[in-house]
Amino acid sequence: MTLHFAPDAASLPVVSPSRLDRYVATRSFDRPTLVMDLDLVEAQYRALRRGLGRADIHYAVKANPARQVIARLVDLGSHFDAASKAEIALCLEEGAAPSDVSFGNTIKRASDIAWAWDQGITLFAADAEEELHKIAENAPGASVYIRLIVEVSPGDWPLSRKFGCDRDTALRLLDMANGLGLNPVGFSFHVGSQTRRADMWIPTLDIMAAVWAAAIDAGHDLTLLNIGGGFPAFHGEEIDTPTHYASKVMKLVEARFPNVPRIMAEPGRGMVAEAGVIVAEVMLVSRKSDRDLHRWVYLDIGRFSGLAETEGEAIRYAFETARDSEAMGPCILAGPSCDSADVLYEKRPVQLPLSLTSGDRVLIRNTGAYTSTYASVCFNGFPPLDVVVI
């Protein structure tokens, strides 16, 4: 097997998940399809579980909400981070206990808060005064944690600016929560998705520890630290094994938060990305002129049908074809829609076979996270990404 990344990515050898390969090789697909291997999801869960030690795993459902994935994780004892009423309902339907589900989105409809409370959900996230008022009115007495902003993220897919609040606001929100009859239990943060090395967490952890200390000094009895996600998948640059990575992160956390009764972690990408492969097809290979330095290769999947994380060329997927033993050359990779933004990789072209032609199958590796959930319903009439779970 040969994997093809942009020239600046390290082409490290990766062993193909053989069960996935056998399944894909013996079947035809009439539309872009994500194939997920539940056994690989379980292996990742167990590996992260070993590394995270006493931290509770709250799987980030948004990464891949396939019902079979949730069911397997329930069986393994996972907890869940849900971002919506629908995600909460899914987890509960698959057997998760309400006490194992947190409503982790800081932007919630009041009626959804009330519904979640009625279902037995007792743990909610907030980062604004109005959100605390909504929780107090619709989930009286609920436990809340305040999300802190990470202004400089080391992740390949940062989550800064939109979520969280600064130190002074966070301390004020703890006081307000008390005044509203809520139970403010601690803080959360997210270092940024696809944070490739554990030592990248250090600056963020130092900042968070200072806020935690300020809250303790102000008289707050904090019992929960939610360290969020950031656990990486392999996308061309070398990363630690899940157990080693998680273990190193926990050592950094414990050194700064030695007496926290409860720690939560919310792996999403690191749990499911490497358990999936997308089967796609070449729709067209062309050049715009005789002066073009690179070919354009158009796939039947693009930004609007599952590959949204190619925005800014942030996540570098790996591509595999049956022609990989032939001569290679750089190309600009794009999706099929009639939208000029539907270009996947142009600044850093991808190496693909020069003989590639329409109808050829392309496998996109390690795509089990943030693909099916990003697919549009039917933009330009193209079908959304299909999902098969084995």
Coordinates of C-alpha atoms in Angstrom, one line a residue:
M1 CA 0.0 0.0 0.0
T2 CA 1.2 3.5 -0.8
L3 CA -0.2 6.6 0.8
H4 CA 0.1 10.0 -0.9
F5 CA 0.3 13.3 1.0
A6 CA 1.3 16.8 0.0
P7 CA 5.1 17.1 -0.3
D8 CA 5.6 18.6 3.1
A9 CA 3.9 15.7 4.9
A10 CA 6.0 12.8 6.2
S11 CA 5.0 9.6 4.3
L12 CA 5.3 7.2 7.2
P13 CA 4.5 3.6 6.7
V14 CA 1.0 2.6 7.9
V15 CA -0.4 -0.8 8.1
S16 CA -3.8 -1.0 6.4
P17 CA -6.7 -2.2 8.6
S18 CA -7.1 -5.5 6.8
R19 CA -10.7 -6.0 7.6
L20 CA -11.6 -2.7 6.1
D21 CA -9.5 -3.4 3.0
R22 CA -11.1 -6.8 2.5
Y23 CA -14.5 -5.3 2.8
V24 CA -13.9 -2.5 0.4
A25 CA -12.0 -4.6 -2.1
T26 CA -14.9 -7.0 -2.5
R27 CA -17.7 -4.5 -2.9
S28 CA -18.8 -1.8 -5.3
F29 CA -20.2 1.6 -4.3
D30 CA -22.4 3.9 -6.4
R31 CA -21.8 6.9 -4.2
P32 CA -19.0 8.2 -1.9
T33 CA -19.1 5.9 1.2
L34 CA -17.5 5.9 4.6
V35 CA -16.8 2.4 5.8
M36 CA -16.2 2.1 9.6
D37 CA -14.7 -0.8 11.5
L38 CA -16.1 -1.1 15.0
D39 CA -13.3 -3.3 16.1
L40 CA -10.8 -0.5 15.3
V41 CA -13.0 2.0 17.3
E42 CA -12.9 -0.4 20.3
A43 CA -9.1 -0.8 20.0
Q44 CA -8.7 3.0 20.1
Y45 CA -11.0 3.3 23.0
R46 CA -9.1 0.7 25.0
A47 CA -5.8 2.3 24.1
L48 CA -7.0 5.8 25.2
R49 CA -8.5 4.3 28.3
R50 CA -5.1 2.8 29.3
G51 CA -3.4 6.2 28.8
L52 CA -6.0 8.4 30.4
G53 CA -6.0 6.5 33.7
R54 CA -8.5 8.0 36.2
A55 CA -10.0 10.4 33.7
D56 CA -13.5 9.7 32.4
I57 CA -13.8 9.3 28.7
H58 CA -16.7 11.4 27.3
Y59 CA -16.7 10.5 23.6
A60 CA -17.4 13.6 21.5
V61 CA -20.5 12.3 19.6
K62 CA -20.2 14.9 16.9
A63 CA -17.0 13.2 15.6
N64 CA -19.1 10.3 14.3
P65 CA -22.6 9.7 15.6
A66 CA -23.2 6.4 13.8
R67 CA -25.6 4.4 15.9
Q68 CA -23.4 1.3 15.9
V69 CA -20.4 3.3 17.1
I70 CA -22.4 4.7 20.0
A71 CA -23.7 1.3 20.9
R72 CA -20.2 -0.3 21.0
L73 CA -18.9 2.5 23.1
V74 CA -21.8 2.2 25.6
D75 CA -20.9 -1.5 25.9
L76 CA -17.3 -0.5 26.6
G77 CA -18.4 1.8 29.4
S78 CA -17.7 5.1 27.7
H79 CA -19.4 8.4 28.7
F80 CA -20.5 10.9 26.1
D81 CA -20.2 14.6 25.3
A82 CA -23.3 15.6 23.4
A83 CA -23.8 18.9 21.6
S84 CA -27.6 18.7 20.9
K85 CA -30.9 17.2 21.9
A86 CA -30.6 14.7 19.0
E87 CA -27.1 13.5 20.2
I88 CA -28.4 13.1 23.8
A89 CA -31.4 11.1 22.5
L90 CA -29.1 8.9 20.4
C91 CA -26.9 8.1 23.4
L92 CA -29.9 7.4 25.7
E93 CA -31.5 5.2 23.0
E94 CA -28.4 3.1 22.8
G95 CA -28.3 2.5 26.5
A96 CA -26.2 5.3 28.0
A97 CA -27.2 6.3 31.5
P98 CA -28.2 10.0 31.8
S99 CA -25.4 10.4 34.4
D100 CA -22.9 9.4 31.7
V101 CA -23.9 12.2 29.3
S102 CA -22.9 15.8 29.5
F103 CA -24.6 18.6 27.5
G104 CA -21.3 20.1 26.4
N105 CA -22.4 22.8 23.9
T106 CA -22.3 26.3 25.3
I107 CA -25.0 27.4 22.9
K108 CA -28.3 25.6 23.7
R109 CA -32.0 26.2 23.0
A110 CA -33.9 26.8 26.3
S111 CA -36.4 24.1 25.4
D112 CA -33.6 21.6 24.8
I113 CA -32.1 22.3 28.2
A114 CA -35.5 21.6 29.7
W115 CA -35.9 18.4 27.7
A116 CA -32.4 17.2 28.7
W117 CA -33.1 17.9 32.4
D118 CA -36.4 15.9 32.1
Q119 CA -34.3 13.0 30.7
G120 CA -32.0 13.0 33.7
I121 CA -29.1 15.0 32.2
T122 CA -27.6 17.0 35.1
L123 CA -24.3 18.3 33.7
F124 CA -24.2 21.4 31.4
A125 CA -21.6 23.7 29.9
A126 CA -21.8 27.5 29.8
D127 CA -19.6 30.4 28.9
A128 CA -22.0 33.4 29.1
E129 CA -24.4 35.0 31.6
E130 CA -27.5 34.4 29.4
E131 CA -26.7 30.7 29.1
L132 CA -26.5 30.4 32.9
H133 CA -29.9 32.1 33.2
K134 CA -31.4 29.6 30.6
I135 CA -29.9 26.6 32.6
A136 CA -31.2 28.0 35.9
E137 CA -34.7 28.5 34.5
N138 CA -34.9 25.1 32.7
A139 CA -32.7 22.8 34.8
P140 CA -32.8 24.2 38.3
G141 CA -30.0 23.0 40.6
A142 CA -28.1 21.5 37.7
S143 CA -24.3 21.2 37.8
V144 CA -22.4 23.5 35.4
Y145 CA -18.9 23.9 34.2
I146 CA -17.6 27.1 32.7
R147 CA -15.7 26.8 29.4
L148 CA -12.5 28.8 29.3
I149 CA -11.3 30.4 26.0
V150 CA -8.1 29.1 24.4
E151 CA -6.9 32.1 22.5
V152 CA -3.8 30.5 20.9
S153 CA -4.5 27.0 19.8
P154 CA -1.7 24.5 18.8
G155 CA -4.2 22.2 17.0
D156 CA -4.4 21.8 13.3
W157 CA -8.1 22.5 13.6
P158 CA -8.3 25.3 16.3
L159 CA -11.5 25.9 18.3
S160 CA -10.5 29.4 19.5
R161 CA -12.6 32.6 19.6
K162 CA -16.1 31.1 19.2
F163 CA -16.1 29.2 22.5
G164 CA -15.2 30.0 26.0
C165 CA -14.6 33.1 28.1
D166 CA -11.6 34.7 29.8
R167 CA -10.4 34.5 33.4
D168 CA -12.4 37.4 34.8
T169 CA -15.6 36.5 33.1
A170 CA -15.2 32.8 34.2
L171 CA -14.8 33.8 37.9
R172 CA -17.8 36.1 37.6
L173 CA -19.9 33.3 36.0
L174 CA -19.0 31.0 38.9
D175 CA -20.4 33.6 41.4
M176 CA -23.5 34.0 39.2
A177 CA -24.1 30.3 39.0
N178 CA -24.1 30.1 42.8
G179 CA -26.5 33.0 43.0
L180 CA -28.9 31.3 40.5
G181 CA -29.0 28.1 42.6
L182 CA -26.8 26.1 40.2
N183 CA -23.9 24.0 41.2
P184 CA -20.7 25.3 39.6
V185 CA -18.4 22.3 39.6
G186 CA -15.4 23.4 37.5
F187 CA -14.0 24.4 34.2
S188 CA -13.5 23.0 30.7
F189 CA -11.3 24.0 27.8
H190 CA -10.3 22.6 24.4
V191 CA -6.7 22.8 23.3
G192 CA -7.7 22.4 19.6
S193 CA -8.5 19.4 17.4
Q194 CA -5.6 17.4 16.1
T195 CA -3.0 18.6 18.5
R196 CA -0.2 16.4 17.3
R197 CA 2.2 16.3 20.3
A198 CA 1.4 16.2 24.0
D199 CA 3.9 18.9 24.8
M200 CA 1.8 21.3 22.7
W201 CA -0.6 21.3 25.6
I202 CA 1.8 22.9 28.0
P203 CA 1.1 26.6 27.4
T204 CA -2.7 26.1 27.5
L205 CA -2.5 24.0 30.7
D206 CA -0.4 26.6 32.4
I207 CA -3.0 29.3 31.6
M208 CA -5.9 27.1 32.8
A209 CA -4.1 26.2 36.0
A210 CA -3.7 29.8 36.9
V211 CA -7.5 30.4 36.4
W212 CA -8.2 27.3 38.5
A213 CA -6.0 28.6 41.3
A214 CA -7.7 32.0 41.1
A215 CA -11.1 30.3 41.5
I216 CA -10.0 28.3 44.5
D217 CA -8.6 31.5 46.1
A218 CA -11.9 33.2 45.5
G219 CA -13.6 30.5 47.6
H220 CA -15.0 28.2 45.0
D221 CA -15.0 24.5 45.7
L222 CA -14.2 23.1 42.3
T223 CA -14.4 19.3 41.7
L224 CA -14.3 18.9 37.9
L225 CA -11.8 19.6 35.2
N226 CA -12.8 18.9 31.6
I227 CA -9.7 18.8 29.4
G228 CA -11.7 18.4 26.2
G229 CA -10.3 16.8 23.1
G230 CA -7.3 17.3 20.9
F231 CA -6.2 13.7 20.8
P232 CA -4.9 13.2 17.2
A233 CA -5.2 10.7 14.4
F234 CA -2.5 10.0 11.8
H235 CA -2.7 12.4 8.9
G236 CA 0.8 12.2 7.6
E237 CA 2.9 13.6 10.4
E238 CA 4.2 11.2 13.1
I239 CA 2.2 11.0 16.3
D240 CA 2.5 8.9 19.5
T241 CA 0.4 5.9 20.0
P242 CA -3.0 6.7 21.7
T243 CA -1.9 5.2 25.0
H244 CA 1.5 7.0 25.1
Y245 CA 0.0 10.3 24.0
A246 CA -2.9 10.2 26.5
S247 CA -0.5 9.1 29.3
K248 CA 1.8 12.1 28.6
V249 CA -1.1 14.5 28.6
M250 CA -2.4 13.1 31.9
K251 CA 1.0 13.6 33.5
L252 CA 1.0 17.2 32.4
V253 CA -2.5 17.6 33.8
E254 CA -1.8 15.9 37.1
A255 CA 1.3 18.0 37.6
R256 CA -0.8 21.2 37.4
F257 CA -4.1 20.0 38.9
P258 CA -2.9 17.5 41.5
N259 CA -6.0 17.4 43.7
V260 CA -8.9 17.5 41.3
P261 CA -11.5 14.9 42.3
R262 CA -12.7 14.3 38.7
I263 CA -11.2 14.7 35.3
M264 CA -13.0 14.4 32.0
A265 CA -11.6 14.0 28.5
E266 CA -13.5 14.2 25.3
P267 CA -11.7 12.4 22.5
G268 CA -13.5 12.4 19.2
R269 CA -11.0 12.3 16.2
G270 CA -8.6 10.2 18.2
M271 CA -11.3 7.6 18.9
V272 CA -12.8 7.1 15.4
A273 CA -10.7 8.7 12.6
E274 CA -8.4 5.8 12.0
A275 CA -11.3 3.4 12.0
G276 CA -12.8 4.7 8.8
V277 CA -12.0 4.9 5.1
I278 CA -13.9 6.8 2.4
V279 CA -14.4 5.1 -1.0
A280 CA -14.5 7.7 -3.6
E281 CA -14.2 8.0 -7.4
V282 CA -12.4 10.2 -9.9
M283 CA -14.9 12.2 -12.0
L284 CA -12.6 14.2 -14.2
V285 CA -8.9 14.8 -14.8
S286 CA -8.1 18.0 -16.7
R287 CA -5.8 20.9 -17.4
K288 CA -7.0 24.5 -17.7
S289 CA -4.4 25.3 -20.4
D290 CA -1.2 24.0 -21.9
R291 CA 0.6 26.3 -19.5
D292 CA -0.8 24.6 -16.4
L293 CA 1.8 23.3 -14.0
H294 CA -0.6 20.8 -12.4
R295 CA -3.6 18.7 -13.4
W296 CA -6.9 19.2 -11.8
V297 CA -8.4 16.0 -10.3
Y298 CA -12.1 16.1 -9.4
L299 CA -13.5 13.6 -7.0
D300 CA -17.2 12.7 -6.4
I301 CA -16.7 13.9 -2.8
G302 CA -15.7 17.4 -1.8
R303 CA -16.0 20.0 1.0
F304 CA -19.8 20.0 1.0
S305 CA -20.1 16.2 1.0
G306 CA -17.8 15.3 3.9
L307 CA -14.4 16.8 3.5
A308 CA -15.1 20.2 5.2
E309 CA -11.9 19.9 7.2
T310 CA -9.8 20.5 4.1
E311 CA -10.8 24.2 4.7
G312 CA -7.5 26.1 4.7
E313 CA -5.9 22.7 3.9
A314 CA -5.8 22.1 7.6
I315 CA -6.4 18.3 7.7
R316 CA -4.2 16.5 5.2
Y317 CA -5.9 13.3 4.2
A318 CA -4.1 10.3 2.6
F319 CA -5.2 9.0 -0.8
E320 CA -4.7 5.5 -2.3
T321 CA -5.4 4.2 -5.8
A322 CA -4.9 1.0 -7.7
R323 CA -2.4 2.8 -10.0
D324 CA 0.0 3.7 -7.2
S325 CA 2.9 1.7 -8.7
E326 CA 2.9 3.9 -11.8
A327 CA 4.5 7.3 -12.3
M328 CA 3.3 10.0 -10.0
G329 CA 2.8 13.7 -10.3
P330 CA 1.3 16.7 -8.4
C331 CA -2.3 17.7 -8.9
I332 CA -4.9 20.1 -7.5
L333 CA -7.7 18.1 -5.9
A334 CA -11.3 19.4 -6.0
G335 CA -14.8 18.2 -5.3
P336 CA -17.7 17.9 -7.8
S337 CA -20.0 20.7 -6.9
C338 CA -20.6 23.9 -8.8
D339 CA -19.0 26.0 -6.1
S340 CA -15.6 27.6 -6.6
A341 CA -14.8 27.1 -2.9
D342 CA -15.0 23.3 -3.4
V343 CA -11.3 22.9 -3.8
L344 CA -9.5 20.5 -1.4
Y345 CA -5.8 21.0 -1.9
E346 CA -4.3 23.6 -4.2
K347 CA -1.6 25.5 -2.2
R348 CA 0.1 22.1 -1.4
P349 CA -0.8 19.8 -4.3
V350 CA -1.2 16.1 -3.8
Q351 CA 0.9 13.4 -5.6
L352 CA -1.3 11.0 -7.6
P353 CA -0.7 8.7 -10.5
L354 CA -0.3 10.4 -13.9
S355 CA -2.4 7.8 -15.5
L356 CA -5.4 8.5 -13.2
T357 CA -8.6 8.8 -15.1
S358 CA -12.4 9.2 -14.5
G359 CA -13.9 6.1 -13.0
D360 CA -10.9 5.2 -11.0
R361 CA -11.5 4.4 -7.3
V362 CA -9.8 6.5 -4.7
L363 CA -9.5 5.5 -1.0
I364 CA -9.3 8.3 1.5
R365 CA -7.7 6.9 4.7
N366 CA -8.3 7.8 8.4
T367 CA -11.6 9.6 7.6
G368 CA -13.8 8.2 10.4
A369 CA -14.1 11.5 12.2
Y370 CA -15.8 14.8 11.1
T371 CA -16.8 13.6 7.6
S372 CA -20.2 12.0 7.7
T373 CA -21.4 14.7 10.1
Y374 CA -20.1 17.5 7.9
A375 CA -21.8 16.2 4.7
S376 CA -24.6 18.4 3.3
V377 CA -28.0 16.9 2.8
C378 CA -28.0 17.3 -1.0
F379 CA -26.0 20.4 -2.2
N380 CA -26.2 20.5 -6.0
G381 CA -28.1 17.3 -5.9
F382 CA -25.1 15.2 -4.9
P383 CA -26.0 12.6 -2.3
P384 CA -24.6 12.9 1.2
L385 CA -21.8 10.7 2.3
D386 CA -23.1 7.2 2.8
V387 CA -22.0 5.3 5.9
V388 CA -21.4 1.5 6.3
V389 CA -20.4 0.0 9.6
I390 CA -18.8 -3.4 9.8

